[in-house]
PDB file of C-alpha atoms in Angstrom:
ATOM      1  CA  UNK W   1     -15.789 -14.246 -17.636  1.00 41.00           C
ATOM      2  CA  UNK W   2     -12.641 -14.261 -15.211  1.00 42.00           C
ATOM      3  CA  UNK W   3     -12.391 -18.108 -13.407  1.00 48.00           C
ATOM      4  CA  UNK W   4     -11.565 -17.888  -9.496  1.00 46.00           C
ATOM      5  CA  UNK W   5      -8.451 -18.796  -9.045  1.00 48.00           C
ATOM      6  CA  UNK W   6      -7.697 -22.594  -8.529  1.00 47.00           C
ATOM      7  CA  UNK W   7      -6.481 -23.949  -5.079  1.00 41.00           C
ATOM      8  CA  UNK W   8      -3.187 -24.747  -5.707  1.00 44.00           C
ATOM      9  CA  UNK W   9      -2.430 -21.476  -7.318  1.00 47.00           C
ATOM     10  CA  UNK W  10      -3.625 -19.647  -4.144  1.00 45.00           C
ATOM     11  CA  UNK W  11      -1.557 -21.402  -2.252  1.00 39.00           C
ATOM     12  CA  UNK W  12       1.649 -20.677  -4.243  1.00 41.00           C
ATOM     13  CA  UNK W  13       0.562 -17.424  -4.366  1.00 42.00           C
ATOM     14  CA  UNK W  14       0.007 -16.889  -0.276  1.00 43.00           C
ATOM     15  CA  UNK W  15       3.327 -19.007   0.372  1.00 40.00           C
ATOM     16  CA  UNK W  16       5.199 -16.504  -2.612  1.00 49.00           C
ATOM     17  CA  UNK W  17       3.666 -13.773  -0.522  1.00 45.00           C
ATOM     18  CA  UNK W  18       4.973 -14.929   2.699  1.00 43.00           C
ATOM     19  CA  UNK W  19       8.323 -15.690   1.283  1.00 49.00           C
ATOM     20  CA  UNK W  20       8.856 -12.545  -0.246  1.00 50.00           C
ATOM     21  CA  UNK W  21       7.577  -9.809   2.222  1.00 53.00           C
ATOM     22  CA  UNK W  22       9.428 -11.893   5.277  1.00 60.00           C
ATOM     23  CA  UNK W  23      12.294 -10.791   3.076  1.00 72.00           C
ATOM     24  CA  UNK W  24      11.517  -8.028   1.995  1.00 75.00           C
ATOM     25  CA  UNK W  25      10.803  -6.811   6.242  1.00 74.00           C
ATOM     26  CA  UNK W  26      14.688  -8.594   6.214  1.00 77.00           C
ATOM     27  CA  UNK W  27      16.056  -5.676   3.704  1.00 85.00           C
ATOM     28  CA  UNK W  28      13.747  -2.851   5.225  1.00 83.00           C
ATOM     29  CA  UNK W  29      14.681  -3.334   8.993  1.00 80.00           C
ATOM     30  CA  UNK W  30      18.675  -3.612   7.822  1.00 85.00           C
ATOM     31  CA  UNK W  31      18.232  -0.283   5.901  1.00 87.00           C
ATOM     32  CA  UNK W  32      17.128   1.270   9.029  1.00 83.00           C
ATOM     33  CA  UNK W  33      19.164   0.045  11.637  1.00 82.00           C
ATOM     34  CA  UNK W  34      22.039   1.555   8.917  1.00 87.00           C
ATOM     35  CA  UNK W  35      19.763   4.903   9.821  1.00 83.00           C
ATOM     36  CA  UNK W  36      19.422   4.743  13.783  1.00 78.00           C
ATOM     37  CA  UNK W  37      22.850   3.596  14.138  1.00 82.00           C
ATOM     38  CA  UNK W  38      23.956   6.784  11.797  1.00 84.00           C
ATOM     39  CA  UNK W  39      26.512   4.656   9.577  1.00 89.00           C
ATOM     40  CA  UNK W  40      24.114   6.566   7.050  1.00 89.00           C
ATOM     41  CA  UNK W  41      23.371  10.293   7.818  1.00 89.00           C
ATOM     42  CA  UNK W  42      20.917  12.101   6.317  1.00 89.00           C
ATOM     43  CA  UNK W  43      22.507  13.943   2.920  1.00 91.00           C
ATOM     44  CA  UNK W  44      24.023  10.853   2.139  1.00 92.00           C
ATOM     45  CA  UNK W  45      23.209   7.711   0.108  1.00 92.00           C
ATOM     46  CA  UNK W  46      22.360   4.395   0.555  1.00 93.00           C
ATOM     47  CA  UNK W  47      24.619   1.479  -0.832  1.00 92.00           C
ATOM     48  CA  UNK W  48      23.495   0.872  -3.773  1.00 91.00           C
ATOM     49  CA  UNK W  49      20.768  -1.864  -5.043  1.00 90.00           C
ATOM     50  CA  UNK W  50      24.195  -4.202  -6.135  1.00 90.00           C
ATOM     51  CA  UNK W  51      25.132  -3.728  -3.232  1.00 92.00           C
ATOM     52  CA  UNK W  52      22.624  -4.452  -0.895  1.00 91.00           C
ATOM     53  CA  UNK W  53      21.902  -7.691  -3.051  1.00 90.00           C
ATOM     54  CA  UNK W  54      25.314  -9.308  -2.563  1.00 89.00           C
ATOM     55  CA  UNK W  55      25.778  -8.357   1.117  1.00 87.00           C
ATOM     56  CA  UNK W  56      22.699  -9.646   2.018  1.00 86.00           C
ATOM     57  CA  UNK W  57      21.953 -12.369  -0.636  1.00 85.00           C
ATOM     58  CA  UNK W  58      18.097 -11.615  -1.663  1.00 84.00           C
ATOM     59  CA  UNK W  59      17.068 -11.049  -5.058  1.00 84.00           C
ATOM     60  CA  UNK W  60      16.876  -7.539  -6.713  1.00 86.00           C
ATOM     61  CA  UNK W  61      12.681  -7.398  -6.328  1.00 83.00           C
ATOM     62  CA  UNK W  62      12.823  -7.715  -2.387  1.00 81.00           C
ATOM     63  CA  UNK W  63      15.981  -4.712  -2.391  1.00 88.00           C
ATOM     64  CA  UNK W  64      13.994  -2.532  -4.789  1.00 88.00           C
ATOM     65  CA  UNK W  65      10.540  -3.407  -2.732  1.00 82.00           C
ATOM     66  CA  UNK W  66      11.902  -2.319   0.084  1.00 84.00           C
ATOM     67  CA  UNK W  67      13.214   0.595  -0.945  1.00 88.00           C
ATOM     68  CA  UNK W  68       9.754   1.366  -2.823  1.00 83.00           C
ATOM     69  CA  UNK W  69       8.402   1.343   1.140  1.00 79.00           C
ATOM     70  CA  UNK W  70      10.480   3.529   2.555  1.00 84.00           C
ATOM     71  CA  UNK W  71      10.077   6.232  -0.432  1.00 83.00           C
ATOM     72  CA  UNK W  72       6.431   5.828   0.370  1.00 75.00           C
ATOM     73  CA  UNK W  73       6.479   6.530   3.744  1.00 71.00           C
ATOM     74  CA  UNK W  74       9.387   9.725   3.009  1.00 77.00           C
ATOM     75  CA  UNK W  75      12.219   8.326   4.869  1.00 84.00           C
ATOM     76  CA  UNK W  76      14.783   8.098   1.692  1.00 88.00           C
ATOM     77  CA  UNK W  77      14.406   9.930  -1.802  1.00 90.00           C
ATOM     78  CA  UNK W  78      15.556   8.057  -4.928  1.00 89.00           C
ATOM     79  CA  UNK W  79      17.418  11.119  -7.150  1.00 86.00           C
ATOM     80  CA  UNK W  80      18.459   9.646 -11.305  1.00 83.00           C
ATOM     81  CA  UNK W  81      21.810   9.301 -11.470  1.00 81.00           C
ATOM     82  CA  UNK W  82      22.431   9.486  -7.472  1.00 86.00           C
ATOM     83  CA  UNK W  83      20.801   6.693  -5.594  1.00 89.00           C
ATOM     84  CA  UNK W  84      18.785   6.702  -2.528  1.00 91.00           C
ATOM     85  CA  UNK W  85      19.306   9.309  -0.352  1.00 92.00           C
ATOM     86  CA  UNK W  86      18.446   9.421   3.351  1.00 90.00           C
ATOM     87  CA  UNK W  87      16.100  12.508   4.257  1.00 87.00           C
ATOM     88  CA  UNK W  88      16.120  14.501   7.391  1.00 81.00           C
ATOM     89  CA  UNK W  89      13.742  12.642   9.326  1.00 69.00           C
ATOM     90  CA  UNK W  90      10.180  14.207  10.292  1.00 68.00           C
ATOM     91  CA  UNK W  91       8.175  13.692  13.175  1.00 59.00           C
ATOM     92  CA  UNK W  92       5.471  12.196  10.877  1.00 59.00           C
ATOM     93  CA  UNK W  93       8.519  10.093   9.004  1.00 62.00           C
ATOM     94  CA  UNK W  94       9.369   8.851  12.356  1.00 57.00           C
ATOM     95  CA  UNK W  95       6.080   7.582  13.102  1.00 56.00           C
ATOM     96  CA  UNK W  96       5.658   6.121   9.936  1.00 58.00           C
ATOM     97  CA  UNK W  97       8.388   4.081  10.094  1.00 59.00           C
ATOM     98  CA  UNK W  98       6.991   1.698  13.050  1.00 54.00           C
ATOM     99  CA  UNK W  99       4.643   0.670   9.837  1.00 53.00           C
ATOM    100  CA  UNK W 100       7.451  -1.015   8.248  1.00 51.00           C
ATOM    101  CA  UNK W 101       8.153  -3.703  10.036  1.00 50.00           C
ATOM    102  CA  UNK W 102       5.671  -6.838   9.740  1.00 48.00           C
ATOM    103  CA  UNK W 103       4.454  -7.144  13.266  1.00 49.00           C
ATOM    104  CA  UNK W 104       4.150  -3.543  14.059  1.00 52.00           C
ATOM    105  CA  UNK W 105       2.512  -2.987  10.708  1.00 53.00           C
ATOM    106  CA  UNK W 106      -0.146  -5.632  11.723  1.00 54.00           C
ATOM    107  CA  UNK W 107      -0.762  -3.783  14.692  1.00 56.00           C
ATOM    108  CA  UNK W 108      -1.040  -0.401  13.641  1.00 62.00           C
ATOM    109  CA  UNK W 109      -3.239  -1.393  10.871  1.00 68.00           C
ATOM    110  CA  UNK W 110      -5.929  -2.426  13.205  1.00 73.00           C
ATOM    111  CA  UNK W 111      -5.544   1.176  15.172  1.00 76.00           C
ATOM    112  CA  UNK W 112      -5.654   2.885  11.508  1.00 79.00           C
ATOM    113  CA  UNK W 113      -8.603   1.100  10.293  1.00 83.00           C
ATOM    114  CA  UNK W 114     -10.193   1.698  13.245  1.00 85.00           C
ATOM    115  CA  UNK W 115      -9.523   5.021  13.185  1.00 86.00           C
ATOM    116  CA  UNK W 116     -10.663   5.530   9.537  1.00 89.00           C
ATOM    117  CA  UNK W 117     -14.002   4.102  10.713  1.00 90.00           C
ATOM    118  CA  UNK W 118     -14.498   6.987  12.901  1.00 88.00           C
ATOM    119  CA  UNK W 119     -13.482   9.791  10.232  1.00 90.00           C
ATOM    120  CA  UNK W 120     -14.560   8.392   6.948  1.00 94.00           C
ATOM    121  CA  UNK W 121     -18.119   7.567   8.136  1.00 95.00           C
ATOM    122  CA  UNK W 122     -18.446  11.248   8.847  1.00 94.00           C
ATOM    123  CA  UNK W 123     -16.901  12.417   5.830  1.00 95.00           C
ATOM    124  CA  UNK W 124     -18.264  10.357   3.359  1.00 97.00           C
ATOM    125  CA  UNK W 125     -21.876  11.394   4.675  1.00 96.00           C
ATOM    126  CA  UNK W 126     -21.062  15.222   5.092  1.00 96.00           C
ATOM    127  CA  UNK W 127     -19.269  14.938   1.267  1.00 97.00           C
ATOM    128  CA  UNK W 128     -22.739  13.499   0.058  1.00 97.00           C
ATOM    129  CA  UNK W 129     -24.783  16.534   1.432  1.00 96.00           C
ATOM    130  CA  UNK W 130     -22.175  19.427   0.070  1.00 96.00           C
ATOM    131  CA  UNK W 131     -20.650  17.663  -3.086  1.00 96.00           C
ATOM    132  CA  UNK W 132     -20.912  19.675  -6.136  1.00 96.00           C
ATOM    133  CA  UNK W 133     -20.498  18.495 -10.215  1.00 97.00           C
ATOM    134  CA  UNK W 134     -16.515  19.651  -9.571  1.00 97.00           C
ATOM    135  CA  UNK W 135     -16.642  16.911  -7.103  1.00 97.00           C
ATOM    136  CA  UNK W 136     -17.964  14.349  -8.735  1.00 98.00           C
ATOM    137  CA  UNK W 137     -15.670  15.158 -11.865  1.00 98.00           C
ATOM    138  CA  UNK W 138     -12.240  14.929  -9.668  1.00 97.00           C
ATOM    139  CA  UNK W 139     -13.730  11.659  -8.209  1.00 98.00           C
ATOM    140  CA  UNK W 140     -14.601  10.164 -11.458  1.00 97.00           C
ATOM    141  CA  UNK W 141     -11.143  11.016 -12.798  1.00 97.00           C
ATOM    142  CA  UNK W 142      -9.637   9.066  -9.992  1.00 96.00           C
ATOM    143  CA  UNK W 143     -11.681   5.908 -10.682  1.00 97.00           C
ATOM    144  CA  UNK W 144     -10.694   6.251 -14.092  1.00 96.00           C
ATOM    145  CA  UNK W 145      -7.088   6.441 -13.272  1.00 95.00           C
ATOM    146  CA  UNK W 146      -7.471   2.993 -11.338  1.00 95.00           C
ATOM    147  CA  UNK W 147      -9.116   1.623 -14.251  1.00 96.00           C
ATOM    148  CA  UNK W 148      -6.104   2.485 -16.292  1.00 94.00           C
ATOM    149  CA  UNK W 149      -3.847   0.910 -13.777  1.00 93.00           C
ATOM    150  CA  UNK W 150      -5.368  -2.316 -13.700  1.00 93.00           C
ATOM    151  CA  UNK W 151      -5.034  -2.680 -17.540  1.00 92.00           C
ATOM    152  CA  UNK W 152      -1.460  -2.570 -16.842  1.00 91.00           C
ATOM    153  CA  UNK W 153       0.931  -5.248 -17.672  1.00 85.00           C
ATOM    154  CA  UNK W 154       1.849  -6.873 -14.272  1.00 81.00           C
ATOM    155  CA  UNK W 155       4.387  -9.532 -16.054  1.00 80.00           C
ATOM    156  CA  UNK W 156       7.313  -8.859 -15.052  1.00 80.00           C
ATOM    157  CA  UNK W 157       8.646  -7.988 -11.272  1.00 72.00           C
ATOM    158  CA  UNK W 158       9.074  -4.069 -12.366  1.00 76.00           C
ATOM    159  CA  UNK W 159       5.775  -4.053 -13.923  1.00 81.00           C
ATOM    160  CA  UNK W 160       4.141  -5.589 -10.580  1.00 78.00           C
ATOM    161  CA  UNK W 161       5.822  -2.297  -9.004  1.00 75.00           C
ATOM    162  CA  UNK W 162       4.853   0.245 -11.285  1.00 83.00           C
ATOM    163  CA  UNK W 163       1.339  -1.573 -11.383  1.00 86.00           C
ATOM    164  CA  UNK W 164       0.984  -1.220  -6.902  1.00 81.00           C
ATOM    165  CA  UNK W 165       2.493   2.400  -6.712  1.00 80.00           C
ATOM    166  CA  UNK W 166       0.223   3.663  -9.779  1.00 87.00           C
ATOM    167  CA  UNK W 167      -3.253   1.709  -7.597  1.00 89.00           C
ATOM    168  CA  UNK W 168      -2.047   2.527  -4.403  1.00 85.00           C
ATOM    169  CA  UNK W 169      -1.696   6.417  -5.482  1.00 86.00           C
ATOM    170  CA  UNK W 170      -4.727   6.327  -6.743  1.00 91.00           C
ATOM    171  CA  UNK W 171      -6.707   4.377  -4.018  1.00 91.00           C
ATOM    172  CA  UNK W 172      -5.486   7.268  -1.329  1.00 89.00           C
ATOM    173  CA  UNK W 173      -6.446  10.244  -4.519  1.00 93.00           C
ATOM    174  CA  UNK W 174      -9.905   8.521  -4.329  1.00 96.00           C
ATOM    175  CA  UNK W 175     -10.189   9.051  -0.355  1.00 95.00           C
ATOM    176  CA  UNK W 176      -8.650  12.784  -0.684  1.00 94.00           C
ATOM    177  CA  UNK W 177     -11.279  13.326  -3.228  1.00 96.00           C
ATOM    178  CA  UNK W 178     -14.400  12.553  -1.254  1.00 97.00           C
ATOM    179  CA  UNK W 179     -12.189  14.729   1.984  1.00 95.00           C
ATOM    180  CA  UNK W 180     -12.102  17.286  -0.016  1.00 95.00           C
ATOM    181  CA  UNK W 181     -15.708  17.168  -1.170  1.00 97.00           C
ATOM    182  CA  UNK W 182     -16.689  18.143   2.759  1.00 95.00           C
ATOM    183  CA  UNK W 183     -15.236  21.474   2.570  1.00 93.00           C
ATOM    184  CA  UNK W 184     -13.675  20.707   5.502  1.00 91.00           C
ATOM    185  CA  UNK W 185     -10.070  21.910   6.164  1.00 90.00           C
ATOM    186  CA  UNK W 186      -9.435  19.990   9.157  1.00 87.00           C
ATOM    187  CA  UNK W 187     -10.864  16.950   7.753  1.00 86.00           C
ATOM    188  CA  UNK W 188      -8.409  17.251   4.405  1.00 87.00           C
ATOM    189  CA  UNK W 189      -5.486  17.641   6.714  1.00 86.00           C
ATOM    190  CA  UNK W 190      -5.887  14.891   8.662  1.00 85.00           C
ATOM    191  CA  UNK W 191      -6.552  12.745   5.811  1.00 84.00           C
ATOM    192  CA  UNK W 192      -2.990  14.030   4.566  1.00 80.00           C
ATOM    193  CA  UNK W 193      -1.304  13.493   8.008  1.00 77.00           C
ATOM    194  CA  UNK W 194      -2.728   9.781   7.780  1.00 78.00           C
ATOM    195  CA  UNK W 195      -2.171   8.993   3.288  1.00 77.00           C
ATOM    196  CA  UNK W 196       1.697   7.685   3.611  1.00 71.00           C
ATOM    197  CA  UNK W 197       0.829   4.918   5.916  1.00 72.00           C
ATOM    198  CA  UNK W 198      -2.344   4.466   3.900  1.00 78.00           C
ATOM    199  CA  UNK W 199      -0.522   3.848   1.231  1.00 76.00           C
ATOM    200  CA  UNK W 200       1.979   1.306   2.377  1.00 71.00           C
ATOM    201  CA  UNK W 201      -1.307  -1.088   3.901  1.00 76.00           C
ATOM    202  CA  UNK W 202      -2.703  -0.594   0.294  1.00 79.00           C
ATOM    203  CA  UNK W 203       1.118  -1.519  -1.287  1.00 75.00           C
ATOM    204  CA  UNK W 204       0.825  -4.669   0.609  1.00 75.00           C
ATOM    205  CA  UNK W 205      -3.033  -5.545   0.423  1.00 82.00           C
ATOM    206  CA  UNK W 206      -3.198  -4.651  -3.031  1.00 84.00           C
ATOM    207  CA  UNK W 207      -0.541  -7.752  -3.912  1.00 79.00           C
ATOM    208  CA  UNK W 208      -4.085 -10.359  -2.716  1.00 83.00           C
ATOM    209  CA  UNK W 209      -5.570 -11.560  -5.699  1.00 84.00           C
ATOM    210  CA  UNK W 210      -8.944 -10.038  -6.602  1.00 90.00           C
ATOM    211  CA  UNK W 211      -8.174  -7.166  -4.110  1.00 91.00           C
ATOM    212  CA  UNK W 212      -7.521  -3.869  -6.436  1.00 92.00           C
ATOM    213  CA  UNK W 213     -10.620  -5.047  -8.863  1.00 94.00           C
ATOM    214  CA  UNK W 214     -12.766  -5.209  -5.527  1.00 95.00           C
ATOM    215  CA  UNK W 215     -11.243  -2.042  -4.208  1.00 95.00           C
ATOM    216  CA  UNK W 216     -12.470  -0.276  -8.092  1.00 96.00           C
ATOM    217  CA  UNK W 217     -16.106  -1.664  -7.657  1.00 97.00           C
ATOM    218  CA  UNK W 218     -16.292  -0.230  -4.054  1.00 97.00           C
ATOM    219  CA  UNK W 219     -15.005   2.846  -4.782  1.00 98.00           C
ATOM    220  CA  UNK W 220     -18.013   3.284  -7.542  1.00 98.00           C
ATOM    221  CA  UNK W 221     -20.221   2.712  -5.325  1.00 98.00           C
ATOM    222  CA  UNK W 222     -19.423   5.167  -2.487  1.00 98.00           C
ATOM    223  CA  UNK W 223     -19.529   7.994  -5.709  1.00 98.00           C
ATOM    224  CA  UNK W 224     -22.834   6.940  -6.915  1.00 98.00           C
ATOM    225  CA  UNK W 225     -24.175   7.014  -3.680  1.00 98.00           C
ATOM    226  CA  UNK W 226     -22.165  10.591  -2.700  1.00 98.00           C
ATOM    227  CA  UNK W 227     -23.275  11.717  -6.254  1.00 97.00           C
ATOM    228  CA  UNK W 228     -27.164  10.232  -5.388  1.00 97.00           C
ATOM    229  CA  UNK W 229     -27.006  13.348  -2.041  1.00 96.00           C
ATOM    230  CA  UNK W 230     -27.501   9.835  -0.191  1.00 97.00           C
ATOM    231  CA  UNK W 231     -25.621   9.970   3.328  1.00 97.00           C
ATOM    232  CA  UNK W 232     -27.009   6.928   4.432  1.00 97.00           C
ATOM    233  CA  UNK W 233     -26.371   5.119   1.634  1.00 98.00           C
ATOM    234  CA  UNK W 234     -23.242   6.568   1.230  1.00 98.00           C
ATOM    235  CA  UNK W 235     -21.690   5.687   4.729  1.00 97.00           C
ATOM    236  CA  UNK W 236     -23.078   1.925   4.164  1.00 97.00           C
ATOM    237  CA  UNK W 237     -20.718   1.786   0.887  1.00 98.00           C
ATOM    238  CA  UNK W 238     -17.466   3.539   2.807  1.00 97.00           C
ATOM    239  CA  UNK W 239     -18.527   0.736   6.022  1.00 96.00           C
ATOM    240  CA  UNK W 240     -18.349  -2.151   3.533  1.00 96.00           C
ATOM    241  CA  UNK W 241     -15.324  -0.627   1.825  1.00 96.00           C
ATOM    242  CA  UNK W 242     -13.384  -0.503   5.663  1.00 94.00           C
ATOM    243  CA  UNK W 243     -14.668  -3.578   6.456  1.00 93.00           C
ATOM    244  CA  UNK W 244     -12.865  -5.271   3.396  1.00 93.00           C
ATOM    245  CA  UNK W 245      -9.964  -3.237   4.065  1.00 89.00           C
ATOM    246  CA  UNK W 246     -10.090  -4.602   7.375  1.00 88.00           C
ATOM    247  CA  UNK W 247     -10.555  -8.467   6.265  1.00 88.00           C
ATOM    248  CA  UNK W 248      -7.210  -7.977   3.792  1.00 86.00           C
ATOM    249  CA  UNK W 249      -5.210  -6.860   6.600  1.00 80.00           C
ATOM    250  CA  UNK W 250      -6.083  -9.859   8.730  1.00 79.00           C
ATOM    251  CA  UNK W 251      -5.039 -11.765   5.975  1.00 79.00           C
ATOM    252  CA  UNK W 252      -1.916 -10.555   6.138  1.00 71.00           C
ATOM    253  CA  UNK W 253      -2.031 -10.926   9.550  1.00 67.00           C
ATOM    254  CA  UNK W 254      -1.682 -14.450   9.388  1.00 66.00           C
ATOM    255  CA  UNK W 255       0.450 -14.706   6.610  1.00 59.00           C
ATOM    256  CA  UNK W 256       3.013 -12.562   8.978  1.00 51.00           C
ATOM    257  CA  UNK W 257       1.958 -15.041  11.535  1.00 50.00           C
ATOM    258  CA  UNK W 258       2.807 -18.328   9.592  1.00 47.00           C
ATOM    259  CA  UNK W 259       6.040 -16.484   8.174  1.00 44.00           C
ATOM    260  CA  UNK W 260       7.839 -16.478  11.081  1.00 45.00           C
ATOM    261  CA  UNK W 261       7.476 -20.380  11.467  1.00 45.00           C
ATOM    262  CA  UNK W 262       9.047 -21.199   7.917  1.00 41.00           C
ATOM    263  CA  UNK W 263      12.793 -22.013   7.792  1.00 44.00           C
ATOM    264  CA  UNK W 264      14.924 -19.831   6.621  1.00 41.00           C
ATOM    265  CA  UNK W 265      15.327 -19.852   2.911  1.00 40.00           C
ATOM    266  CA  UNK W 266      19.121 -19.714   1.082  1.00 39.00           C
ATOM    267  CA  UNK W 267      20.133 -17.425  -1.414  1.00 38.00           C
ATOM    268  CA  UNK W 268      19.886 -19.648  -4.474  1.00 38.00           C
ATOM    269  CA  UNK W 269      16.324 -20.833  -3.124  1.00 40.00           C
ATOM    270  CA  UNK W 270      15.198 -16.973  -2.563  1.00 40.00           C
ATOM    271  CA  UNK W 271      16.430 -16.126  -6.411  1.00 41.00           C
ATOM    272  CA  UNK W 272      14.935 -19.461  -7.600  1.00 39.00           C
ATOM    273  CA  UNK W 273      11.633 -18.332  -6.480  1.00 41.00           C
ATOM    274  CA  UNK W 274      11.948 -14.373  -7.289  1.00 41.00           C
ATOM    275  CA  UNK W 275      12.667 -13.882 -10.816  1.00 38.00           C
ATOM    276  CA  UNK W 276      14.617 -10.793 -11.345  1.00 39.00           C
ATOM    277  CA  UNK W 277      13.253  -8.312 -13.539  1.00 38.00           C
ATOM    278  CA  UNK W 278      14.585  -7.975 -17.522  1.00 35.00           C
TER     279      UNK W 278
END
């Protein structure tokens, strides 16, 4: 049987946590103000991961972290071979991008979660009244992939990344899955409009210890209760689901909060603490 973690590794853990998204934010807001200001157009690349190292001193897991975010949220495109690109930006990219920074993400994630109350209650309930066995067999392949991705070697800092975009992919399949179990068009679309900044609050929640195992054992138990034709019992596992999802970003909250009132860490100190990956 797993032991809770002791205290003195969750604090090194929250202060690593701290550390390393304030710096990450650091890398994310240069990239874009390199965007706004159009000294990178869209068509044309980034500077590269060396680069962005050395000119702003942070280690290579905050540059390729950041970079990881704004993929996510389909403001850049990583080609082999070429390097991150810039994309024509969207009105949806656009929008998405206020998520990136650590105070507006804080916000917004209070206005999505609310939000999610209001349309996953519904569709988790109307999902458990029209479900069929197809249904159930897409969601159980989901929960199977997130089984697979927590056996995965979380090591080193690249395996940490592969490990959060493989759980975070899957966490928003999961959601899609009971969407599209409605038969709902409008309800799957808006779900869609909504899954890249769902993703990036699950990138960053998912780092919490004990957070992606919890997230596995409540997404069982909204599909035996969806799978059970329960829609009362369903909508009381999605509430508890939203409400944890809602505790994690508060967490975060104040670990944003508490950030902002650390000094300022040098470039040996910021490597010293952030291994870089093999």
């Amino acid at each position: 049987m797993s032991r809770a973690p002791s205290f003195e590794s969750q604090v090194f853990w929250r202060f690593s946590l701290i550390r390393r998204q304030t710096i990450t934010t650091q890398v994310i807001n240069y990239i874009l103000d390199l965007i706004r200001k159009g000294q990178v157009k869209p068509g044309e690349r980034l500077p590269t991961e060396k680069q962005l190292t050395e000119e702003l001193a942070v280690s290579r897991t905050c540059v390729r972290e950041a970079i990881k975010s704004l993929q996510s949220l389909q403001l850049i495109s990583v080609r082999p071979k070429i390097g991150a690109v810039v994309l024509e930006p969207s009105p949806v990219a656009l929008i998405n991008a206020e998520y990136l920074s650590t105070s507006a993400f804080m916000q917004q994630a209070d206005s999505l979660i609310e939000f999610r109350k209001v349309l996953e209650l519904g569709l988790v309930a109307l999902a458990a009244e029209k479900s069929t066995e197809a249904d159930w067999a897409a969601m159980r392949e989901v929960l199977a992939e997130q089984e697979a991705a927590l056996r995965m070697d979380r090591d080193t800092p690249t395996a940490d990344l592969l490990f959060h975009e493989a759980i975070g992919k899957a966490n928003i399949r999961f959601h899609k899955a009971v969407a599209e179990a409605t038969r709902n068009p409008l309800a799957i679309m808006v779900l869609q409009a909504i899954s890249a900044p769902l993703i990036e609050v699950s990138r960053r929640t998912n780092e919490m210890p004990g957070v992606p195992e919890a997230g596995l054992r409540q997404h069982w138990a909204i599909y035996r209760a969806i799978r059970e034709n329960n829609p009362e019992k369903a909508r009381h596992a999605m509430r508890l689901h939203l409400q944890a999802a809602e505790r994690n970003a508060h967490i975060l909250q104040t670990a944003g909060q508490a950030a902002s009132t650390l000094p300022a860490a040098s470039s040996t100190e910021q490597n010293r603490n952030q291994p870089e990956p093999a």
